[in-house]
Amino acid sequence: MQDASSTFGTASLSKMKGETNTPTNRVEITTPARLHFSLIDLNGQLGRIDGGFGLAITEPKFEIIAELSTEIHVESVAYHERACAILTHLQKTYQFPGIKLKFISEIPTHSGFGSGTQLSLGIASAVNVLYNLKLSVLELANAVGRGGTSGIGVAAFETGGFIVDGGHRYPEQKSSFLPSSAADNISPPPILLRYTFPNNPLLIVLPNCSRIYGEAELELFRTLCPQPASVAPKLSYLLLLKVLPAILENDMRSFGGALNEIQTFGWKRVEIDAQGAELQQTLEFLQTNGALGAGVSSWGPAICAVSDDIDSLKRKTIEYLATLPDGGTCFITSANNTGAQIKKVG
């Protein structure tokens, strides 16, 4: 177990990962994905907005090989254009000549895994190490514009584990209810706590349904916020007296029960309803076919389920997904309690 402290996010990335300042021409970066279980306050009545809790997981992940270069060169299946844009943005600030990136594995886009933050921080950390910039994770997050709504992805990259962030002062720090992708020039929120999550297998289920991002996501935030003031106290109560004790006591039954309850109200209900019938039906299938609990990550469609018999649940889920109009996939993963791995290899 590890508590958050006032120095969270301020240590240089190389020091945090145990690397020396020895020059290198090549670095390998592996990032976790993150599950975001809920935003806490989208009302602002107490003078803060956002806040949230989530978990870093080992799969899916970005595996990136980065090398010094005199130009920008990116080899990627799904992220070529976005990676080039991140590098061009960083190049304007830090004046490095170039970099070569090769993606060995990639986190699926717009699926609830926080791929945007992990991609941005993975690329920024490659530049940071190869050019010995000695920047902290917080400085990198600010440089690539991540963490404007949730701090879970940034903290997942830095330390892994189960994370709770404290949101932003409203309206002084953040005056609008917008996602991180649209919240410019806003630093990541403070991390209130970080706990090592039990080493229990987790089933991730991805029904092939709609993806909520871009203008559709912005419109939902614009039209459905602020949320009722009653949502945040209920979520906070569940977090404090059910989710956190369950993690510390390795009580997956209570953890799963809390996940189930979180799906029924507030902003999580907005996220599920926006996805449509396939997501709701998949959630209900898991909850009635062996899952102790199941919860949608962010906008989904990724669902995380816990069970006493994860292999049996996976077999049933594969059969169920085959009955959906567009099918789906599922796989077993576990918590990542270390954060991103950065290795100098040449």
C-alpha positions as YAML, in Angstrom:
chain: A
units: angstrom
residues:
- id: 1
  name: MET
  ca: [0.00, 0.00, 0.00]
- id: 2
  name: GLN
  ca: [1.27, 3.46, -0.84]
- id: 3
  name: ASP
  ca: [-0.26, 6.79, 0.10]
- id: 4
  name: ALA
  ca: [-0.18, 9.85, -2.10]
- id: 5
  name: SER
  ca: [2.00, 12.67, -0.85]
- id: 6
  name: SER
  ca: [2.60, 16.30, -1.62]
- id: 7
  name: THR
  ca: [5.51, 15.32, -3.88]
- id: 8
  name: PHE
  ca: [3.39, 13.04, -6.10]
- id: 9
  name: GLY
  ca: [4.19, 13.77, -9.73]
- id: 10
  name: THR
  ca: [7.18, 16.05, -9.04]
- id: 11
  name: ALA
  ca: [10.14, 13.66, -9.17]
- id: 12
  name: SER
  ca: [11.97, 13.55, -12.48]
- id: 13
  name: LEU
  ca: [10.85, 10.66, -14.66]
- id: 14
  name: SER
  ca: [14.33, 9.15, -14.89]
- id: 15
  name: LYS
  ca: [14.79, 9.24, -11.13]
- id: 16
  name: MET
  ca: [11.30, 7.84, -10.49]
- id: 17
  name: LYS
  ca: [11.94, 4.83, -12.72]
- id: 18
  name: GLY
  ca: [15.37, 4.18, -11.28]
- id: 19
  name: GLU
  ca: [17.22, 5.21, -14.43]
- id: 20
  name: THR
  ca: [20.55, 6.99, -14.47]
- id: 21
  name: ASN
  ca: [21.33, 10.04, -16.54]
- id: 22
  name: THR
  ca: [23.64, 8.05, -18.79]
- id: 23
  name: PRO
  ca: [23.04, 9.08, -22.42]
- id: 24
  name: THR
  ca: [21.20, 6.57, -24.59]
- id: 25
  name: ASN
  ca: [20.19, 6.24, -28.22]
- id: 26
  name: ARG
  ca: [17.28, 3.85, -27.70]
- id: 27
  name: VAL
  ca: [14.56, 3.39, -25.08]
- id: 28
  name: GLU
  ca: [11.69, 0.95, -24.63]
- id: 29
  name: ILE
  ca: [8.49, 2.24, -23.00]
- id: 30
  name: THR
  ca: [5.59, 0.11, -21.77]
- id: 31
  name: THR
  ca: [2.54, 1.90, -20.43]
- id: 32
  name: PRO
  ca: [-0.47, 0.49, -18.58]
- id: 33
  name: ALA
  ca: [-4.05, 1.12, -19.61]
- id: 34
  name: ARG
  ca: [-6.44, 2.60, -17.09]
- id: 35
  name: LEU
  ca: [-9.99, 1.91, -16.02]
- id: 36
  name: HIS
  ca: [-11.97, 4.95, -14.91]
- id: 37
  name: PHE
  ca: [-14.81, 3.86, -12.66]
- id: 38
  name: SER
  ca: [-16.50, 7.23, -12.14]
- id: 39
  name: LEU
  ca: [-16.20, 10.98, -12.01]
- id: 40
  name: ILE
  ca: [-17.36, 12.12, -8.58]
- id: 41
  name: ASP
  ca: [-18.69, 15.68, -8.82]
- id: 42
  name: LEU
  ca: [-20.07, 17.30, -11.95]
- id: 43
  name: ASN
  ca: [-22.08, 19.86, -9.99]
- id: 44
  name: GLY
  ca: [-19.56, 22.13, -8.27]
- id: 45
  name: GLN
  ca: [-21.68, 22.99, -5.23]
- id: 46
  name: LEU
  ca: [-18.70, 22.52, -2.87]
- id: 47
  name: GLY
  ca: [-16.33, 24.56, -5.02]
- id: 48
  name: ARG
  ca: [-14.63, 21.63, -6.77]
- id: 49
  name: ILE
  ca: [-15.55, 19.64, -9.88]
- id: 50
  name: ASP
  ca: [-14.48, 16.35, -11.42]
- id: 51
  name: GLY
  ca: [-12.60, 14.12, -9.00]
- id: 52
  name: GLY
  ca: [-12.62, 10.43, -9.73]
- id: 53
  name: PHE
  ca: [-11.29, 6.96, -9.05]
- id: 54
  name: GLY
  ca: [-9.83, 4.26, -11.24]
- id: 55
  name: LEU
  ca: [-7.26, 1.53, -11.70]
- id: 56
  name: ALA
  ca: [-4.18, 0.87, -13.84]
- id: 57
  name: ILE
  ca: [-4.20, -2.52, -15.62]
- id: 58
  name: THR
  ca: [-1.48, -4.56, -17.32]
- id: 59
  name: GLU
  ca: [-3.34, -5.27, -20.57]
- id: 60
  name: PRO
  ca: [-3.91, -3.68, -22.99]
- id: 61
  name: LYS
  ca: [-0.74, -1.61, -23.17]
- id: 62
  name: PHE
  ca: [1.46, 0.52, -25.35]
- id: 63
  name: GLU
  ca: [4.88, -0.93, -26.11]
- id: 64
  name: ILE
  ca: [7.00, 1.66, -27.87]
- id: 65
  name: ILE
  ca: [10.61, 1.51, -29.07]
- id: 66
  name: ALA
  ca: [12.06, 5.03, -29.42]
- id: 67
  name: GLU
  ca: [15.36, 6.02, -31.00]
- id: 68
  name: LEU
  ca: [17.22, 9.24, -31.61]
- id: 69
  name: SER
  ca: [16.71, 10.62, -35.09]
- id: 70
  name: THR
  ca: [17.17, 13.80, -37.08]
- id: 71
  name: GLU
  ca: [13.51, 13.72, -38.12]
- id: 72
  name: ILE
  ca: [10.12, 12.55, -36.86]
- id: 73
  name: HIS
  ca: [9.30, 9.01, -37.97]
- id: 74
  name: VAL
  ca: [6.42, 6.93, -36.58]
- id: 75
  name: GLU
  ca: [5.51, 3.29, -37.26]
- id: 76
  name: SER
  ca: [2.01, 2.65, -35.89]
- id: 77
  name: VAL
  ca: [-1.17, 0.89, -36.95]
- id: 78
  name: ALA
  ca: [-3.70, 3.26, -35.34]
- id: 79
  name: TYR
  ca: [-1.73, 6.20, -33.95]
- id: 80
  name: HIS
  ca: [0.55, 7.52, -36.70]
- id: 81
  name: GLU
  ca: [-1.20, 10.85, -37.19]
- id: 82
  name: ARG
  ca: [-1.81, 11.46, -33.49]
- id: 83
  name: ALA
  ca: [1.74, 10.52, -32.49]
- id: 84
  name: CYS
  ca: [3.18, 12.87, -35.11]
- id: 85
  name: ALA
  ca: [0.98, 15.70, -33.81]
- id: 86
  name: ILE
  ca: [2.17, 15.10, -30.22]
- id: 87
  name: LEU
  ca: [5.81, 15.09, -31.32]
- id: 88
  name: THR
  ca: [5.40, 18.24, -33.41]
- id: 89
  name: HIS
  ca: [3.83, 19.99, -30.41]
- id: 90
  name: LEU
  ca: [6.67, 18.90, -28.11]
- id: 91
  name: GLN
  ca: [9.27, 19.87, -30.69]
- id: 92
  name: LYS
  ca: [8.06, 23.47, -30.66]
- id: 93
  name: THR
  ca: [8.67, 23.68, -26.90]
- id: 94
  name: TYR
  ca: [11.82, 21.60, -26.44]
- id: 95
  name: GLN
  ca: [13.59, 22.11, -29.77]
- id: 96
  name: PHE
  ca: [14.81, 18.52, -30.29]
- id: 97
  name: PRO
  ca: [15.76, 17.48, -33.85]
- id: 98
  name: GLY
  ca: [13.62, 14.36, -34.16]
- id: 99
  name: ILE
  ca: [12.75, 10.88, -32.93]
- id: 100
  name: LYS
  ca: [11.86, 7.48, -34.38]
- id: 101
  name: LEU
  ca: [8.97, 5.59, -32.77]
- id: 102
  name: LYS
  ca: [7.92, 2.01, -33.43]
- id: 103
  name: PHE
  ca: [4.73, 0.74, -31.76]
- id: 104
  name: ILE
  ca: [4.95, -2.96, -30.89]
- id: 105
  name: SER
  ca: [1.51, -3.08, -29.22]
- id: 106
  name: GLU
  ca: [-1.25, -0.50, -28.94]
- id: 107
  name: ILE
  ca: [-4.17, 0.27, -26.63]
- id: 108
  name: PRO
  ca: [-7.47, 0.28, -28.57]
- id: 109
  name: THR
  ca: [-8.78, 3.76, -29.32]
- id: 110
  name: HIS
  ca: [-11.95, 5.22, -27.78]
- id: 111
  name: SER
  ca: [-12.66, 2.10, -25.74]
- id: 112
  name: GLY
  ca: [-12.47, 3.31, -22.11]
- id: 113
  name: PHE
  ca: [-8.78, 2.55, -21.55]
- id: 114
  name: GLY
  ca: [-7.41, 6.12, -21.47]
- id: 115
  name: SER
  ca: [-5.33, 5.61, -24.60]
- id: 116
  name: GLY
  ca: [-4.90, 9.35, -25.21]
- id: 117
  name: THR
  ca: [-3.13, 10.00, -21.92]
- id: 118
  name: GLN
  ca: [-0.97, 6.87, -22.09]
- id: 119
  name: LEU
  ca: [0.01, 7.63, -25.68]
- id: 120
  name: SER
  ca: [0.87, 11.25, -24.90]
- id: 121
  name: LEU
  ca: [2.88, 10.45, -21.77]
- id: 122
  name: GLY
  ca: [4.60, 7.49, -23.38]
- id: 123
  name: ILE
  ca: [5.79, 9.64, -26.28]
- id: 124
  name: ALA
  ca: [6.72, 12.57, -24.05]
- id: 125
  name: SER
  ca: [8.72, 10.32, -21.73]
- id: 126
  name: ALA
  ca: [10.63, 8.91, -24.71]
- id: 127
  name: VAL
  ca: [11.64, 12.43, -25.69]
- id: 128
  name: ASN
  ca: [12.39, 13.23, -22.06]
- id: 129
  name: VAL
  ca: [14.80, 10.29, -21.64]
- id: 130
  name: LEU
  ca: [16.46, 10.36, -25.06]
- id: 131
  name: TYR
  ca: [17.16, 14.10, -24.84]
- id: 132
  name: ASN
  ca: [17.83, 14.10, -21.06]
- id: 133
  name: LEU
  ca: [15.26, 16.83, -20.36]
- id: 134
  name: LYS
  ca: [14.87, 15.70, -16.70]
- id: 135
  name: LEU
  ca: [11.16, 16.57, -16.62]
- id: 136
  name: SER
  ca: [8.70, 15.17, -14.06]
- id: 137
  name: VAL
  ca: [5.55, 13.29, -15.02]
- id: 138
  name: LEU
  ca: [3.49, 16.33, -13.99]
- id: 139
  name: GLU
  ca: [5.58, 18.57, -16.27]
- id: 140
  name: LEU
  ca: [5.16, 16.08, -19.11]
- id: 141
  name: ALA
  ca: [1.40, 15.94, -18.55]
- id: 142
  name: ASN
  ca: [1.21, 19.73, -18.70]
- id: 143
  name: ALA
  ca: [3.38, 19.75, -21.83]
- id: 144
  name: VAL
  ca: [1.02, 17.39, -23.68]
- id: 145
  name: GLY
  ca: [-2.20, 18.79, -22.22]
- id: 146
  name: ARG
  ca: [-3.44, 15.76, -20.29]
- id: 147
  name: GLY
  ca: [-5.22, 15.62, -16.92]
- id: 148
  name: GLY
  ca: [-7.58, 18.56, -17.45]
- id: 149
  name: THR
  ca: [-10.50, 16.55, -16.09]
- id: 150
  name: SER
  ca: [-9.20, 13.32, -14.55]
- id: 151
  name: GLY
  ca: [-5.85, 12.64, -12.90]
- id: 152
  name: ILE
  ca: [-6.30, 8.87, -13.02]
- id: 153
  name: GLY
  ca: [-4.48, 8.34, -16.33]
- id: 154
  name: VAL
  ca: [-1.49, 10.48, -15.35]
- id: 155
  name: ALA
  ca: [-1.16, 8.73, -11.98]
- id: 156
  name: ALA
  ca: [-1.66, 5.32, -13.60]
- id: 157
  name: PHE
  ca: [1.32, 6.09, -15.82]
- id: 158
  name: GLU
  ca: [3.45, 7.26, -12.90]
- id: 159
  name: THR
  ca: [2.73, 4.68, -10.19]
- id: 160
  name: GLY
  ca: [-0.05, 2.33, -11.24]
- id: 161
  name: GLY
  ca: [-2.47, 1.01, -8.62]
- id: 162
  name: PHE
  ca: [-5.91, 2.14, -7.51]
- id: 163
  name: ILE
  ca: [-6.09, 5.94, -7.55]
- id: 164
  name: VAL
  ca: [-8.42, 8.64, -6.26]
- id: 165
  name: ASP
  ca: [-7.99, 12.24, -7.44]
- id: 166
  name: GLY
  ca: [-9.43, 15.39, -5.88]
- id: 167
  name: GLY
  ca: [-10.67, 17.28, -8.90]
- id: 168
  name: HIS
  ca: [-10.21, 20.99, -9.61]
- id: 169
  name: ARG
  ca: [-11.23, 24.17, -7.80]
- id: 170
  name: TYR
  ca: [-14.38, 25.52, -9.43]
- id: 171
  name: PRO
  ca: [-14.41, 27.95, -11.10]
- id: 172
  name: GLU
  ca: [-10.89, 29.24, -10.26]
- id: 173
  name: GLN
  ca: [-8.92, 26.34, -11.78]
- id: 174
  name: LYS
  ca: [-11.57, 25.01, -14.13]
- id: 175
  name: SER
  ca: [-14.73, 26.86, -15.06]
- id: 176
  name: SER
  ca: [-16.38, 24.36, -17.43]
- id: 177
  name: PHE
  ca: [-17.60, 20.77, -17.35]
- id: 178
  name: LEU
  ca: [-15.46, 19.41, -20.17]
- id: 179
  name: PRO
  ca: [-13.34, 16.27, -20.70]
- id: 180
  name: SER
  ca: [-9.54, 16.30, -20.61]
- id: 181
  name: SER
  ca: [-9.31, 16.38, -24.39]
- id: 182
  name: ALA
  ca: [-11.08, 19.77, -24.43]
- id: 183
  name: ALA
  ca: [-9.83, 21.26, -21.14]
- id: 184
  name: ASP
  ca: [-6.86, 23.37, -22.24]
- id: 185
  name: ASN
  ca: [-4.13, 24.70, -19.94]
- id: 186
  name: ILE
  ca: [-5.43, 22.92, -16.84]
- id: 187
  name: SER
  ca: [-3.00, 20.94, -14.70]
- id: 188
  name: PRO
  ca: [-3.82, 17.42, -13.50]
- id: 189
  name: PRO
  ca: [-5.71, 17.39, -10.18]
- id: 190
  name: PRO
  ca: [-4.11, 16.39, -6.86]
- id: 191
  name: ILE
  ca: [-3.90, 12.68, -6.09]
- id: 192
  name: LEU
  ca: [-5.61, 11.98, -2.79]
- id: 193
  name: LEU
  ca: [-4.50, 8.38, -2.43]
- id: 194
  name: ARG
  ca: [-2.95, 5.49, -4.27]
- id: 195
  name: TYR
  ca: [-3.32, 1.91, -3.06]
- id: 196
  name: THR
  ca: [-1.85, -1.33, -4.35]
- id: 197
  name: PHE
  ca: [-4.75, -3.28, -5.83]
- id: 198
  name: PRO
  ca: [-5.11, -7.01, -5.00]
- id: 199
  name: ASN
  ca: [-3.65, -9.45, -7.51]
- id: 200
  name: ASN
  ca: [-7.04, -10.78, -8.59]
- id: 201
  name: PRO
  ca: [-7.79, -11.55, -12.24]
- id: 202
  name: LEU
  ca: [-10.10, -9.10, -13.98]
- id: 203
  name: LEU
  ca: [-12.25, -9.86, -17.01]
- id: 204
  name: ILE
  ca: [-12.38, -7.07, -19.59]
- id: 205
  name: VAL
  ca: [-15.31, -7.27, -21.98]
- id: 206
  name: LEU
  ca: [-15.67, -5.20, -25.15]
- id: 207
  name: PRO
  ca: [-18.98, -5.54, -26.99]
- id: 208
  name: ASN
  ca: [-18.74, -4.07, -30.48]
- id: 209
  name: CYS
  ca: [-20.99, -1.06, -30.12]
- id: 210
  name: SER
  ca: [-20.78, 2.70, -30.54]
- id: 211
  name: ARG
  ca: [-17.83, 4.80, -29.44]
- id: 212
  name: ILE
  ca: [-18.39, 8.12, -27.64]
- id: 213
  name: TYR
  ca: [-15.70, 10.72, -28.32]
- id: 214
  name: GLY
  ca: [-15.04, 14.03, -30.01]
- id: 215
  name: GLU
  ca: [-18.03, 16.31, -30.58]
- id: 216
  name: ALA
  ca: [-20.53, 13.70, -29.32]
- id: 217
  name: GLU
  ca: [-18.72, 13.55, -25.98]
- id: 218
  name: LEU
  ca: [-18.49, 17.33, -25.72]
- id: 219
  name: GLU
  ca: [-22.19, 17.72, -26.43]
- id: 220
  name: LEU
  ca: [-23.12, 15.33, -23.63]
- id: 221
  name: PHE
  ca: [-20.98, 17.26, -21.16]
- id: 222
  name: ARG
  ca: [-22.43, 20.57, -22.36]
- id: 223
  name: THR
  ca: [-26.07, 19.51, -22.20]
- id: 224
  name: LEU
  ca: [-26.14, 17.19, -19.16]
- id: 225
  name: CYS
  ca: [-23.93, 19.12, -16.73]
- id: 226
  name: PRO
  ca: [-24.17, 20.22, -14.03]
- id: 227
  name: GLN
  ca: [-25.42, 16.96, -12.56]
- id: 228
  name: PRO
  ca: [-27.74, 16.94, -9.52]
- id: 229
  name: ALA
  ca: [-26.01, 17.88, -6.27]
- id: 230
  name: SER
  ca: [-27.15, 14.59, -4.71]
- id: 231
  name: VAL
  ca: [-24.85, 12.47, -6.92]
- id: 232
  name: ALA
  ca: [-21.47, 13.38, -5.40]
- id: 233
  name: PRO
  ca: [-22.39, 12.57, -1.75]
- id: 234
  name: LYS
  ca: [-23.75, 9.16, -2.76]
- id: 235
  name: LEU
  ca: [-20.65, 8.33, -4.82]
- id: 236
  name: SER
  ca: [-18.32, 9.58, -2.07]
- id: 237
  name: TYR
  ca: [-20.11, 7.41, 0.50]
- id: 238
  name: LEU
  ca: [-19.72, 4.33, -1.71]
- id: 239
  name: LEU
  ca: [-16.07, 5.11, -2.32]
- id: 240
  name: LEU
  ca: [-15.17, 5.77, 1.31]
- id: 241
  name: LEU
  ca: [-17.10, 2.98, 3.03]
- id: 242
  name: LYS
  ca: [-17.32, 0.26, 0.40]
- id: 243
  name: VAL
  ca: [-14.77, 0.54, -2.42]
- id: 244
  name: LEU
  ca: [-11.70, 1.48, -0.37]
- id: 245
  name: PRO
  ca: [-12.25, -0.98, 2.51]
- id: 246
  name: ALA
  ca: [-12.88, -3.73, -0.05]
- id: 247
  name: ILE
  ca: [-9.52, -3.04, -1.72]
- id: 248
  name: LEU
  ca: [-7.62, -2.97, 1.57]
- id: 249
  name: GLU
  ca: [-9.31, -6.18, 2.77]
- id: 250
  name: ASN
  ca: [-9.15, -7.93, -0.63]
- id: 251
  name: ASP
  ca: [-12.93, -8.30, -0.53]
- id: 252
  name: MET
  ca: [-13.88, -8.63, -4.18]
- id: 253
  name: ARG
  ca: [-17.51, -9.38, -3.32]
- id: 254
  name: SER
  ca: [-17.92, -5.96, -1.70]
- id: 255
  name: PHE
  ca: [-15.85, -4.32, -4.44]
- id: 256
  name: GLY
  ca: [-18.06, -5.91, -7.10]
- id: 257
  name: GLY
  ca: [-21.23, -4.90, -5.25]
- id: 258
  name: ALA
  ca: [-20.03, -1.29, -5.23]
- id: 259
  name: LEU
  ca: [-19.28, -1.46, -8.96]
- id: 260
  name: ASN
  ca: [-22.80, -2.70, -9.62]
- id: 261
  name: GLU
  ca: [-24.34, 0.12, -7.62]
- id: 262
  name: ILE
  ca: [-22.22, 2.78, -9.33]
- id: 263
  name: GLN
  ca: [-23.72, 1.76, -12.70]
- id: 264
  name: THR
  ca: [-27.22, 2.77, -11.62]
- id: 265
  name: PHE
  ca: [-27.02, 6.55, -11.14]
- id: 266
  name: GLY
  ca: [-25.23, 9.82, -11.86]
- id: 267
  name: TRP
  ca: [-22.77, 10.40, -14.68]
- id: 268
  name: LYS
  ca: [-22.06, 6.68, -15.08]
- id: 269
  name: ARG
  ca: [-25.71, 6.23, -15.97]
- id: 270
  name: VAL
  ca: [-25.30, 8.98, -18.60]
- id: 271
  name: GLU
  ca: [-22.27, 7.18, -20.07]
- id: 272
  name: ILE
  ca: [-24.06, 3.80, -20.24]
- id: 273
  name: ASP
  ca: [-27.26, 5.22, -21.73]
- id: 274
  name: ALA
  ca: [-25.27, 7.06, -24.41]
- id: 275
  name: GLN
  ca: [-23.80, 3.77, -25.64]
- id: 276
  name: GLY
  ca: [-27.09, 2.01, -26.28]
- id: 277
  name: ALA
  ca: [-28.63, -1.42, -25.76]
- id: 278
  name: GLU
  ca: [-25.63, -3.69, -26.39]
- id: 279
  name: LEU
  ca: [-23.60, -2.20, -23.55]
- id: 280
  name: GLN
  ca: [-26.47, -2.32, -21.05]
- id: 281
  name: GLN
  ca: [-27.33, -5.89, -22.05]
- id: 282
  name: THR
  ca: [-23.70, -7.00, -21.70]
- id: 283
  name: LEU
  ca: [-23.46, -5.40, -18.28]
- id: 284
  name: GLU
  ca: [-26.62, -7.19, -17.15]
- id: 285
  name: PHE
  ca: [-25.37, -10.49, -18.58]
- id: 286
  name: LEU
  ca: [-22.16, -10.29, -16.56]
- id: 287
  name: GLN
  ca: [-23.97, -9.30, -13.37]
- id: 288
  name: THR
  ca: [-26.32, -12.31, -13.63]
- id: 289
  name: ASN
  ca: [-23.90, -14.96, -14.94]
- id: 290
  name: GLY
  ca: [-21.14, -15.22, -12.38]
- id: 291
  name: ALA
  ca: [-19.69, -11.74, -11.94]
- id: 292
  name: LEU
  ca: [-19.50, -10.45, -8.38]
- id: 293
  name: GLY
  ca: [-19.71, -7.06, -10.01]
- id: 294
  name: ALA
  ca: [-19.15, -5.31, -13.31]
- id: 295
  name: GLY
  ca: [-18.57, -1.70, -14.25]
- id: 296
  name: VAL
  ca: [-18.14, 0.34, -17.42]
- id: 297
  name: SER
  ca: [-14.84, 2.20, -17.73]
- id: 298
  name: SER
  ca: [-15.31, 5.84, -18.71]
- id: 299
  name: TRP
  ca: [-17.60, 5.93, -21.80]
- id: 300
  name: GLY
  ca: [-16.89, 2.28, -22.50]
- id: 301
  name: PRO
  ca: [-17.46, 0.03, -24.23]
- id: 302
  name: ALA
  ca: [-14.86, -1.67, -21.98]
- id: 303
  name: ILE
  ca: [-16.45, -3.34, -18.95]
- id: 304
  name: CYS
  ca: [-14.43, -4.67, -16.01]
- id: 305
  name: ALA
  ca: [-15.84, -7.68, -14.15]
- id: 306
  name: VAL
  ca: [-14.67, -9.49, -11.01]
- id: 307
  name: SER
  ca: [-15.63, -13.08, -10.22]
- id: 308
  name: ASP
  ca: [-14.83, -16.05, -7.97]
- id: 309
  name: ASP
  ca: [-14.45, -18.12, -11.16]
- id: 310
  name: ILE
  ca: [-13.04, -15.83, -13.83]
- id: 311
  name: ASP
  ca: [-12.37, -18.66, -16.34]
- id: 312
  name: SER
  ca: [-15.97, -19.85, -16.23]
- id: 313
  name: LEU
  ca: [-17.21, -16.28, -16.61]
- id: 314
  name: LYS
  ca: [-14.93, -15.77, -19.61]
- id: 315
  name: ARG
  ca: [-16.26, -18.93, -21.32]
- id: 316
  name: LYS
  ca: [-19.86, -17.84, -20.80]
- id: 317
  name: THR
  ca: [-19.04, -14.32, -22.01]
- id: 318
  name: ILE
  ca: [-17.44, -15.57, -25.24]
- id: 319
  name: GLU
  ca: [-20.63, -17.50, -25.98]
- id: 320
  name: TYR
  ca: [-22.78, -14.48, -25.12]
- id: 321
  name: LEU
  ca: [-20.76, -12.06, -27.29]
- id: 322
  name: ALA
  ca: [-21.26, -14.37, -30.26]
- id: 323
  name: THR
  ca: [-25.01, -13.69, -30.00]
- id: 324
  name: LEU
  ca: [-24.65, -9.91, -30.36]
- id: 325
  name: PRO
  ca: [-25.26, -8.36, -33.79]
- id: 326
  name: ASP
  ca: [-21.63, -7.21, -34.09]
- id: 327
  name: GLY
  ca: [-19.99, -9.56, -31.60]
- id: 328
  name: GLY
  ca: [-17.23, -8.50, -29.24]
- id: 329
  name: THR
  ca: [-14.11, -9.62, -27.44]
- id: 330
  name: CYS
  ca: [-13.00, -10.36, -23.89]
- id: 331
  name: PHE
  ca: [-9.74, -11.11, -22.11]
- id: 332
  name: ILE
  ca: [-8.33, -11.57, -18.62]
- id: 333
  name: THR
  ca: [-5.95, -9.01, -17.15]
- id: 334
  name: SER
  ca: [-4.84, -7.80, -13.72]
- id: 335
  name: ALA
  ca: [-3.93, -4.61, -11.91]
- id: 336
  name: ASN
  ca: [-0.73, -2.81, -12.79]
- id: 337
  name: ASN
  ca: [0.76, -1.62, -9.49]
- id: 338
  name: THR
  ca: [4.00, -0.18, -10.86]
- id: 339
  name: GLY
  ca: [3.08, 2.26, -13.64]
- id: 340
  name: ALA
  ca: [4.92, 2.68, -16.92]
- id: 341
  name: GLN
  ca: [8.25, 0.94, -17.46]
- id: 342
  name: ILE
  ca: [11.04, 2.84, -19.17]
- id: 343
  name: LYS
  ca: [14.18, 0.94, -20.16]
- id: 344
  name: LYS
  ca: [17.31, 2.25, -21.82]
- id: 345
  name: VAL
  ca: [18.52, -0.37, -24.29]
- id: 346
  name: GLY
  ca: [21.28, 1.28, -26.30]
...
